[in-house]
Coordinates of C-alpha atoms and ligand atoms in Angstrom, one line a residue:
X202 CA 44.3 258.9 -195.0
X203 CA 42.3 256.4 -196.9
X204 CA 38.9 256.1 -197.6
X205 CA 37.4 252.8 -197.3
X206 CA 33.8 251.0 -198.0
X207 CA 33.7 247.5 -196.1
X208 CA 31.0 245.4 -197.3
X209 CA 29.4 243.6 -194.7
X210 CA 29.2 243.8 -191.2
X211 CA 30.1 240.3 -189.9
X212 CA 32.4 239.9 -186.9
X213 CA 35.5 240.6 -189.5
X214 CA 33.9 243.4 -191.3
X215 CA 32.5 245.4 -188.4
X216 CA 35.9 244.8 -186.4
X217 CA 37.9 245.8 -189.3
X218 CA 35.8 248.6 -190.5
X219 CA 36.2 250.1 -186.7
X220 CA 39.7 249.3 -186.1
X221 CA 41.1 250.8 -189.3
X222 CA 39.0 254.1 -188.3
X223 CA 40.5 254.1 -185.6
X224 CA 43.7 253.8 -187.0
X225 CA 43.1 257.3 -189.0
X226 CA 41.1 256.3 -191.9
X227 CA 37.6 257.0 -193.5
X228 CA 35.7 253.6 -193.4
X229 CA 32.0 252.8 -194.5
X230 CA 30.5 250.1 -193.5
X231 CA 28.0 248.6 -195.8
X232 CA 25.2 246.2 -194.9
X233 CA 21.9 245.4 -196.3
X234 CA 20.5 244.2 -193.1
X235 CA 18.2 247.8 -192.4
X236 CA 17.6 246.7 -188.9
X237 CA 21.4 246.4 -187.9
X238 CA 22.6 249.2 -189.6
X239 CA 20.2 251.5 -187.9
X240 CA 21.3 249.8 -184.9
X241 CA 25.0 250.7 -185.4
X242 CA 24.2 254.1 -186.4
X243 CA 22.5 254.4 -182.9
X244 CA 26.0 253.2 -181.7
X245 CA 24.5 249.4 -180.5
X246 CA 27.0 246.4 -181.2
X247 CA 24.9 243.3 -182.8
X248 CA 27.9 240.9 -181.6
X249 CA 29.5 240.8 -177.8
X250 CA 33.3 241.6 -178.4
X251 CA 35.2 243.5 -175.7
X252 CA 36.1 247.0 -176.7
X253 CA 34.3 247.3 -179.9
X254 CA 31.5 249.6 -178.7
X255 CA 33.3 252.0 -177.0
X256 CA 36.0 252.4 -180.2
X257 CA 32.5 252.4 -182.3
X258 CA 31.2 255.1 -180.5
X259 CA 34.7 257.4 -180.4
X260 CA 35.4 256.6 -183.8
X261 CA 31.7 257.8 -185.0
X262 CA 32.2 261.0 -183.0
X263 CA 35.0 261.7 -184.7
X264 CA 33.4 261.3 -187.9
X265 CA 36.2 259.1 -189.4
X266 CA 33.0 255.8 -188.9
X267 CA 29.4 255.7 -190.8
X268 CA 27.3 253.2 -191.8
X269 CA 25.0 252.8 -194.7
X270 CA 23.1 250.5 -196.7
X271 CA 23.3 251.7 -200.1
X272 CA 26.9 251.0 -201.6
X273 CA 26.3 253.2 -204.1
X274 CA 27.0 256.2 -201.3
X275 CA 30.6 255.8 -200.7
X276 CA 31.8 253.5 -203.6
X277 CA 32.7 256.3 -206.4
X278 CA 34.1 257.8 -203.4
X279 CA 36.3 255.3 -202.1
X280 CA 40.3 254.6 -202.5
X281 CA 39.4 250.6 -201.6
X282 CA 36.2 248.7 -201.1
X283 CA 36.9 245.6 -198.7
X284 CA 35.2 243.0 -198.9
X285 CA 34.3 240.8 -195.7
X286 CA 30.6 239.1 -196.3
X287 CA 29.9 235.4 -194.7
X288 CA 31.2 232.6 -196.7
X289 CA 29.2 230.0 -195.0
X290 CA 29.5 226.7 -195.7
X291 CA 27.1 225.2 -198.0
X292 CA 26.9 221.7 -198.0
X293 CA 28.4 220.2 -194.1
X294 CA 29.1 216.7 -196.0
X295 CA 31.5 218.0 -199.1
X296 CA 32.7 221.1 -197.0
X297 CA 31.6 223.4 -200.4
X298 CA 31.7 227.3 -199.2
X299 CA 28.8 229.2 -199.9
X300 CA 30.1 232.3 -202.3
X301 CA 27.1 233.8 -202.9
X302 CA 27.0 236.5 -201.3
X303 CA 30.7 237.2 -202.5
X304 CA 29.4 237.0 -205.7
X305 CA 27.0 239.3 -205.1
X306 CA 29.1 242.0 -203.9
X307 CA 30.7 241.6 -207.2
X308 CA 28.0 242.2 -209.4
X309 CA 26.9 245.1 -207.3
X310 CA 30.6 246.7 -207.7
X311 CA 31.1 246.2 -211.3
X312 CA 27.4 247.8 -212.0
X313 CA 27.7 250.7 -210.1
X314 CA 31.8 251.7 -210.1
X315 CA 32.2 254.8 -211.9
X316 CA 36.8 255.0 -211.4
X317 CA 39.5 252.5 -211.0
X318 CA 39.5 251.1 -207.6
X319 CA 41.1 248.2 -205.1
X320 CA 39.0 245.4 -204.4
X321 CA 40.2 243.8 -201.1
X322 CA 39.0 240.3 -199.7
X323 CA 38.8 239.8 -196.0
X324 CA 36.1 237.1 -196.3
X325 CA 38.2 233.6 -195.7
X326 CA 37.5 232.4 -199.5
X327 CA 38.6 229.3 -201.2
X328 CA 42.3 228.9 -203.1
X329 CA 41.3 230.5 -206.6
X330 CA 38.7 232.9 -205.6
X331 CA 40.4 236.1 -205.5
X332 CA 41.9 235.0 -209.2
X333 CA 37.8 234.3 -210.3
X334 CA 36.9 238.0 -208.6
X335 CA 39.4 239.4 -210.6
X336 CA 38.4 237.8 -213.9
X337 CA 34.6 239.0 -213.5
X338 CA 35.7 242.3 -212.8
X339 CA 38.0 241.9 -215.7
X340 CA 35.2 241.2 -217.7
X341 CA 31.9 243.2 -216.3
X342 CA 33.6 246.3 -215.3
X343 CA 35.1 249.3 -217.8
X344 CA 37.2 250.4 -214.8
X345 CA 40.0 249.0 -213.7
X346 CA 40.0 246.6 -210.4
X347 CA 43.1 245.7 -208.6
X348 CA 41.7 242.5 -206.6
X349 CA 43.8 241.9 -202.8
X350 CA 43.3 238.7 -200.9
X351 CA 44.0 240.2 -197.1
X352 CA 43.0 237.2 -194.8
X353 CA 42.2 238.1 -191.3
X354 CA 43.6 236.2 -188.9
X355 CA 41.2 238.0 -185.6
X356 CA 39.6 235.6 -182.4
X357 CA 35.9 236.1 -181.4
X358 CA 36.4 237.5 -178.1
X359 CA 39.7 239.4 -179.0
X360 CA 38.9 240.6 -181.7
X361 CA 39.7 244.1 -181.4
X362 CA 42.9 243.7 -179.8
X363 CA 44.1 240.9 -182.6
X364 CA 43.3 243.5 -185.0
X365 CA 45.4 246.3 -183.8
X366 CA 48.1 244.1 -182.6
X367 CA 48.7 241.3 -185.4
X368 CA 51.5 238.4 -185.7
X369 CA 51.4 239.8 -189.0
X370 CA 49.4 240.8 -192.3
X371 CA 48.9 238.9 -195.4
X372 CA 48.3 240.5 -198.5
X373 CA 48.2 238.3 -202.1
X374 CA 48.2 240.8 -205.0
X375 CA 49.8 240.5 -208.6
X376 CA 51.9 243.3 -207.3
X377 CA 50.0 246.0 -208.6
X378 CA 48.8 248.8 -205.8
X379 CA 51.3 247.7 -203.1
X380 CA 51.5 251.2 -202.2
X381 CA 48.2 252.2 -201.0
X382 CA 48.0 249.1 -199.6
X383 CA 50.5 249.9 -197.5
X384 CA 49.4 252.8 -196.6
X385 CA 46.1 251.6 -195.8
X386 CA 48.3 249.0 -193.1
X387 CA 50.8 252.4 -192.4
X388 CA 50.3 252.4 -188.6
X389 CA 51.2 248.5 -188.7
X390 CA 54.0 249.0 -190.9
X391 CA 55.3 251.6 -188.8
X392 CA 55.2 249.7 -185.8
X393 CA 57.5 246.9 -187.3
X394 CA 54.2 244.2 -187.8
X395 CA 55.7 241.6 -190.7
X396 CA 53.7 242.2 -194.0
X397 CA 53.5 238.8 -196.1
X398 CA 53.4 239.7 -199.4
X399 CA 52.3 236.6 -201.5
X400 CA 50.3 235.8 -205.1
X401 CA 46.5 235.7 -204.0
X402 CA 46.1 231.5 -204.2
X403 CA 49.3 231.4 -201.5
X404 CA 47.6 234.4 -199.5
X405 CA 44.0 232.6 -199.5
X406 CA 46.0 229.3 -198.7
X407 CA 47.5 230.4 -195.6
X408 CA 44.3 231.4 -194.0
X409 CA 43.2 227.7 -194.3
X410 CA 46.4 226.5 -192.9
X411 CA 46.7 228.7 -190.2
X412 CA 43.3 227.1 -189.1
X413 CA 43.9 223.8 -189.7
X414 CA 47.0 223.8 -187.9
X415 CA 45.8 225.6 -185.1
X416 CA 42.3 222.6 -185.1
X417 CA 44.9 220.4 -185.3
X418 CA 47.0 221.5 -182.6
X419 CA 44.4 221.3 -180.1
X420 CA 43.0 218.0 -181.6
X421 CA 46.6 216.9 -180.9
X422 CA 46.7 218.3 -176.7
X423 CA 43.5 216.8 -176.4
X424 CA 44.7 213.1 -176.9
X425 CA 47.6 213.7 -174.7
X426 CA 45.3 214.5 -172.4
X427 CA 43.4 211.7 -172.9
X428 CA 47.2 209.9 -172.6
X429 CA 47.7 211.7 -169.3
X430 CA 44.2 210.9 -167.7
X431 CA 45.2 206.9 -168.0
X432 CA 49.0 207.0 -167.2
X433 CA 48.6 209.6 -164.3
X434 CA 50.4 212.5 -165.7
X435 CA 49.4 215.9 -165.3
X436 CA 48.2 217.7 -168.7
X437 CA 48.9 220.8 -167.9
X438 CA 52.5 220.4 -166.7
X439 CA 52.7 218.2 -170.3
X440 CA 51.4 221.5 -171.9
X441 CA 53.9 223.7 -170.6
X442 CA 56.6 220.9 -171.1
X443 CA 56.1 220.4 -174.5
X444 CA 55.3 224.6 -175.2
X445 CA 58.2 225.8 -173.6
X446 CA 59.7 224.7 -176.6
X447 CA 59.7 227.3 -179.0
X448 CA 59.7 225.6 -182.4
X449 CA 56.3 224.1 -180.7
X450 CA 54.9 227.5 -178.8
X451 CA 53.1 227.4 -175.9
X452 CA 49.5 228.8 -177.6
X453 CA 46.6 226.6 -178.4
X454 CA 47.4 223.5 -176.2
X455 CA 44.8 223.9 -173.7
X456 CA 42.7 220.4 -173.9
X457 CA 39.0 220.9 -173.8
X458 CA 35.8 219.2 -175.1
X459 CA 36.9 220.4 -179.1
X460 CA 37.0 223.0 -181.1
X461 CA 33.8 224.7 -182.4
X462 CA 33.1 228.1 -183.5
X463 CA 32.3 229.7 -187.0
X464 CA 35.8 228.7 -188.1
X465 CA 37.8 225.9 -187.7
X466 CA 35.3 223.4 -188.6
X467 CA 34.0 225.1 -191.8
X468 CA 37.9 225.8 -192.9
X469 CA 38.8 222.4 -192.0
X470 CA 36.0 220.8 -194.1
X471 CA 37.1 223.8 -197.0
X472 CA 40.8 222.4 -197.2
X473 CA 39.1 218.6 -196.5
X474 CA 37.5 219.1 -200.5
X475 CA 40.5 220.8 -201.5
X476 CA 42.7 217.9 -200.7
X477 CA 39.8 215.6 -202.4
X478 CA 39.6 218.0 -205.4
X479 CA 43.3 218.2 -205.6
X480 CA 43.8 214.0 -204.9
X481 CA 46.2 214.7 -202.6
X482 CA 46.7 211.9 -200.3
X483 CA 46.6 213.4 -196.7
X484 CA 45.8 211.6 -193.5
X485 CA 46.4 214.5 -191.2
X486 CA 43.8 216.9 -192.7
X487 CA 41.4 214.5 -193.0
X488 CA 41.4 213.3 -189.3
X489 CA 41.2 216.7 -187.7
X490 CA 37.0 217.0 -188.3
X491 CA 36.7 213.0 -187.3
X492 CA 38.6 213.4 -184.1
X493 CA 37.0 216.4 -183.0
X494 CA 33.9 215.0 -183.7
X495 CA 34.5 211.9 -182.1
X496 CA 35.8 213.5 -179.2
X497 CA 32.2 215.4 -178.0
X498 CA 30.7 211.8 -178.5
X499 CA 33.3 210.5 -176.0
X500 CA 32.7 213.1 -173.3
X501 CA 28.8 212.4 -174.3
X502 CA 29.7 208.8 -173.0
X503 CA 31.8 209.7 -170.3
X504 CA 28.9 212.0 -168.7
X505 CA 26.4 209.2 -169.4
X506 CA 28.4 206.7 -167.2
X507 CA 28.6 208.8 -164.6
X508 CA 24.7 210.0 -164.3
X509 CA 21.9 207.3 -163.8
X510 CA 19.0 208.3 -165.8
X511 CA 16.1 210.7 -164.9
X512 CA 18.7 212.8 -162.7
X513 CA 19.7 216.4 -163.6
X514 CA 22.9 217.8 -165.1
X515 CA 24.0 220.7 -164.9
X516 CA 26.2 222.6 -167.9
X517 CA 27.9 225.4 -167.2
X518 CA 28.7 227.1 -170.0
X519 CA 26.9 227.3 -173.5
X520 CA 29.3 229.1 -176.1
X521 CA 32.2 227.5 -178.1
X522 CA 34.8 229.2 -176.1
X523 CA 34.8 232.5 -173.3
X524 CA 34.5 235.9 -174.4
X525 CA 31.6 235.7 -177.1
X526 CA 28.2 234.6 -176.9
X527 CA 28.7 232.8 -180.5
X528 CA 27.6 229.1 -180.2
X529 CA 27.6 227.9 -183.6
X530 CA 29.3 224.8 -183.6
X531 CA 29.6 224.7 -180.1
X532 CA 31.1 221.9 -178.0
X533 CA 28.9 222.3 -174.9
X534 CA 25.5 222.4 -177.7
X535 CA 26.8 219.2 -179.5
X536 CA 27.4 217.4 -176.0
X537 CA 23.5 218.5 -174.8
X538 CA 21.9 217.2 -178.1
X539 CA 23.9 213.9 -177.5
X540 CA 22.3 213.2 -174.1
X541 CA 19.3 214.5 -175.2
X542 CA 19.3 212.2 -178.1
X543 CA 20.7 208.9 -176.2
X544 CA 19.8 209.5 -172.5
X545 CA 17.0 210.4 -170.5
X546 CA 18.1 213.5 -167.9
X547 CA 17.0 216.8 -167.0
X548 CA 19.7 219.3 -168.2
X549 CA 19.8 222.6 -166.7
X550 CA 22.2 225.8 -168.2
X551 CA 24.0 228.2 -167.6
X552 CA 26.1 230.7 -169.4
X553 CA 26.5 234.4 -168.7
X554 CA 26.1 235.8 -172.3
X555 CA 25.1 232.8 -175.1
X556 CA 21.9 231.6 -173.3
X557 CA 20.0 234.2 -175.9
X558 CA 21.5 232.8 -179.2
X559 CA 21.4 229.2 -176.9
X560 CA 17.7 229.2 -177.0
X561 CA 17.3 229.5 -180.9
X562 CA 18.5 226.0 -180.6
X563 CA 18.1 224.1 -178.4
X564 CA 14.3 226.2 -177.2
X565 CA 12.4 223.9 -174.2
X566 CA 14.5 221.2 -174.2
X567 CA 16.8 222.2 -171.6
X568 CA 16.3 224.7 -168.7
X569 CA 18.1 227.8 -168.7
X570 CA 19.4 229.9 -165.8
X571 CA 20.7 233.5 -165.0
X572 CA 22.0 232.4 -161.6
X573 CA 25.2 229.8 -161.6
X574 CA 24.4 228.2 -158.9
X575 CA 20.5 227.9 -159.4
X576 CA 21.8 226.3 -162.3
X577 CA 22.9 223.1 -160.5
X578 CA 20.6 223.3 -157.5
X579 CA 19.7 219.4 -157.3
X580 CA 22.0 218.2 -160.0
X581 CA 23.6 214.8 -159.8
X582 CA 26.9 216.1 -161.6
X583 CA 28.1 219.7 -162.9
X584 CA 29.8 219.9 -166.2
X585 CA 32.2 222.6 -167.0
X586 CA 32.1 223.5 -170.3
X587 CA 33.5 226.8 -171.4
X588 CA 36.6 228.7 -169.5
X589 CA 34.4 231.5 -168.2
X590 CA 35.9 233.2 -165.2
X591 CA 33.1 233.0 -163.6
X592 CA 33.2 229.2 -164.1
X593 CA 37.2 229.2 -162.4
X594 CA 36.4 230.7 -159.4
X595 CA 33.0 228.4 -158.2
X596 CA 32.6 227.9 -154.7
X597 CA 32.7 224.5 -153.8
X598 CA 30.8 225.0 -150.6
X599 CA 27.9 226.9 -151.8
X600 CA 28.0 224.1 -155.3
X601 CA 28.1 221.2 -151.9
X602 CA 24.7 223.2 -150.3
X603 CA 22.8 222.9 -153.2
X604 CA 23.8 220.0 -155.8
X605 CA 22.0 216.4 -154.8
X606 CA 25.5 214.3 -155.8
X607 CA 28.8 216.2 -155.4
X608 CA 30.3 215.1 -158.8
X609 CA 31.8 217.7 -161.4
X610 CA 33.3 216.9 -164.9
X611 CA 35.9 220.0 -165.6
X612 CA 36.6 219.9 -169.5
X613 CA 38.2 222.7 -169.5
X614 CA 40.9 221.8 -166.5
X615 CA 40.2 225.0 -164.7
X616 CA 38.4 224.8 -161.2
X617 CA 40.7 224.7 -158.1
X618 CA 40.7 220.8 -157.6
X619 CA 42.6 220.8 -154.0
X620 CA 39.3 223.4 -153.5
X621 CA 36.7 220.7 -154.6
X622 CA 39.0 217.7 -152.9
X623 CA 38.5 218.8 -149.6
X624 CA 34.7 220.0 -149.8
X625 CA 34.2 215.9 -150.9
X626 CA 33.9 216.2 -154.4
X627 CA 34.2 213.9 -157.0
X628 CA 36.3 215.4 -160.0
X629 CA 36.9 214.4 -163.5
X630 CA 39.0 216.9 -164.9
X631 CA 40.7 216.8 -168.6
X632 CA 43.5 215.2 -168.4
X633 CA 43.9 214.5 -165.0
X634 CA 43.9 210.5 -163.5
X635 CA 39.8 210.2 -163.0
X636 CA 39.0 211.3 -159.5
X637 CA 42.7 212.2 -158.5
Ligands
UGA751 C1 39.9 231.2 -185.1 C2 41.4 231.6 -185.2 O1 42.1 231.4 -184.0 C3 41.6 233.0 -185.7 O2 43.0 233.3 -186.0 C4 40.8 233.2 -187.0 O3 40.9 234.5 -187.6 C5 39.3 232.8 -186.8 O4 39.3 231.4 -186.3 C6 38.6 232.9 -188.1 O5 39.0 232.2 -189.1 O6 37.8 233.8 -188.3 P1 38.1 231.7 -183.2 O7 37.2 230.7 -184.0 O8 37.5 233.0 -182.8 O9 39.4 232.0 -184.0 O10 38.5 231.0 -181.9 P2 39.8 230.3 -181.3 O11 40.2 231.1 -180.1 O12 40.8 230.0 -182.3 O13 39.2 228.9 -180.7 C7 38.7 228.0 -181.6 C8 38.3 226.7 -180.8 O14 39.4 226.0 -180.3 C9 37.4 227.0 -179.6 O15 36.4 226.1 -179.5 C10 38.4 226.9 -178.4 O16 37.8 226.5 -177.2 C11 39.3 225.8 -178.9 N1 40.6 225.8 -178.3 C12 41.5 226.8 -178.5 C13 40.9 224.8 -177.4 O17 40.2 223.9 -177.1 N2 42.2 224.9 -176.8 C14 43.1 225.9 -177.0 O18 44.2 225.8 -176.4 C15 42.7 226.9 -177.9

């Protein structure tokens, strides 16, 4: 078994440092955030990902999991030092990635390393960074650094299980140290998961790919539901017509209010300056961002039509998708500063994990609930805006007893319309002809 120093405990480096302990080998993970790593070292997640504490806790016991904040402890030590740090984006308007703290992790390897040792980059980096890492090491280290690009292809929310149950793993090397990197992916390997091995500007490449062409997938469902809604078809039939199909695949054509999250906008906007850096003429990769974009302004509208002003909305649901309490970039967030910017309402909230993170935001300006349905106690219409379970199953008779206009706007397509029909709602759902 190896033994492994991830920098950075992120949602991909804590995930991977815990998952690949729990696959047999020795990980360290390394922050310099004092605060959370005394936290993790008292077994207490920062993030909200299913599964991760308890495999945190069992993997600690078994003393195959530390945590530290010196590098320094465990880097002389180590077969492989990962690296999986933020690369945030820097400037919104060119889409430039912020590599600083990348580069830090650099310098702070190449002064302290003391042996030869494999450099591995989880952090979703730029085409060409891997080959840069490699040349400073090159240059500022007397050891010898093998530098891997490993992009990590893991969803907030199921993260854990993507991790120890990937499509496949990409690994972009000059060939040198395949075989302890295979053995640090062994338990994969044996279980028959396809290993990609590429040159490190393919492997970074196909990170920002897979993104895009997942943003642009659902960019594409949600105009065909936008299609459906003013023809009278039925999106979610389209869905499964069209995903039954395997050369399409049947993942990723849900229709919602747009993508958010940390990653499909800040990857988009990445390959967005590399096809300007490049001059490459592309129309498709350049209309993801402006569609998605233009597609919270046109729910924005939609909701504003159908609310007089000085009545009270209520939005159910706060975080970019279910299953995290991330909101950056969220949907529902961009949709509330809209109306707060162009209307005059009373918004009220609810969401069962991100209203914390929520109010770092957005602070007094809207009202936030614990209770659902206290939520949209005298609203004028309900808004659905992330697939929590809680939000499927809502009871359209308790919602009838306490909202002041029975209207709800379903952006995700989930509630149980015939439910809603008969309690004399009025539903807008995604994709479905208005009020149906
Ligand atoms: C995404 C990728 O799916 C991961 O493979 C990748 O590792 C990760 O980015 C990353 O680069 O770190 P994530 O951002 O966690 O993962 O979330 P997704 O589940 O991909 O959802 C992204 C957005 O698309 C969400 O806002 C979600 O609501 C939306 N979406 C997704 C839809 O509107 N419809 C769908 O059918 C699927």
């Amino acid at each position: 078994m190896l033994k492994i120093t991830v920098l950075g405990t992120g949602y991909v480096g804590l995930v991977s440092g815990v998952c690949l302990a729990e696959t047999g080998h020795h990980v360290t993970c390394i922050d310099n955030n004092n605060k959370k790593i005394a936290a993790l070292k008292a077994r207490k997640i920062p993030i909200y990902e299913e599964g991760l504490e308890a495999l945190t806790t069992k993997n600690i016991d078994l003393d195959r999991l530390k945590f530290s904040t010196n590098l320094i402890d465990t880097l002389n030590e180590s077969d492989i030092i990962m690296i999986a740090v933020g690369t945030p984006i820097a400037d919104e308007s060119t889409g430039t990635v912020n590599l600083n703290y990348i580069n830090e992790c650099v310098s702070e390897i190449a002064k302290l390393l003391s042996k030869n040792i494999i450099v591995i980059v989880k952090s979703t980096v730029p085409v060409g960074t891997c080959d840069n890492i490699q040349k400073r090491l090159d240059k500022l280290s007397n050891f010898e650094c093998v530098v891997i690009s490993n992009p990590e292809f893991l969803r907030e929310g199921t993260a854990v299980y993507d991790f120890m149950n990937p499509d496949r793993i990409v690994l972009g090397s000059d060939g040198r140290e395949k075989k302890t990197v295979n053995q640090l992916y062994s338990k994969f390997i044996e279980e028959g998961t396809k290993i990609i091995y590429a040159d490190r500007r393919t492997a970074e490449l196909i990170k920002y790919a897979s993104n895009a062409f997942l943003a642009m997938k659902v960019g594409f469902i949600n105009e065909m539901a936008d299609i459906s809604e003013k023809v009278g078809a039925d999106i979610k039939k389209l869905s499964e017509g069209i995903g039954s199909d395997k050369r399409i695949g049947s993942k990723f054509l849900n229709p919602g209010p747009g993508f958010g999250g940390s990653c499909f906008p800040k990857d988009v906007k990445a390959l967005v300056k590399l096809v300007s850096e490049t001059k490459i003429n592309s129309n498709i990769i350049k209309s993801i961002i402006k569609a998605n974009i233009e597609r919270f302004e046109k729910i924005s509208k939609d909701i504003m039509e159908n609310v007089q002003e000085c009545n009270t909305i209520a939005i159910l649901g706060l975080t970019y998708k279910a299953g995290t309490d991330d909101i950056r970039d969220s949907p529902s967030i961009e949709i509330i500063k809209y109306l707060i910017k162009h209307g005059r309402y009373k918004i009220k909230t609810y969401d069962p994990v991100g209203t914390e993170n929520c109010k770092k935001f957005l602070s007094d300006q809207v009202e936030y609930y614990v209770d659902l349905y206290k939520a949209c106690t005298g609203a004028s219409l309900v808004v659905i805006a992330t697939e929590w379970d809680v939000c499927k199953k809502i009871d359209a008779v308790k919602l009838k007893n306490v909202m002041k206009d029975l209207n709800i706007y379903d952006l995700r397509g989930i509630i149980d319309k015939e439910h809603f029909l008969k309690n004399n709602f009025k539903i807008r759902s995604i994709g479905y002809k208005q009020n149906a």
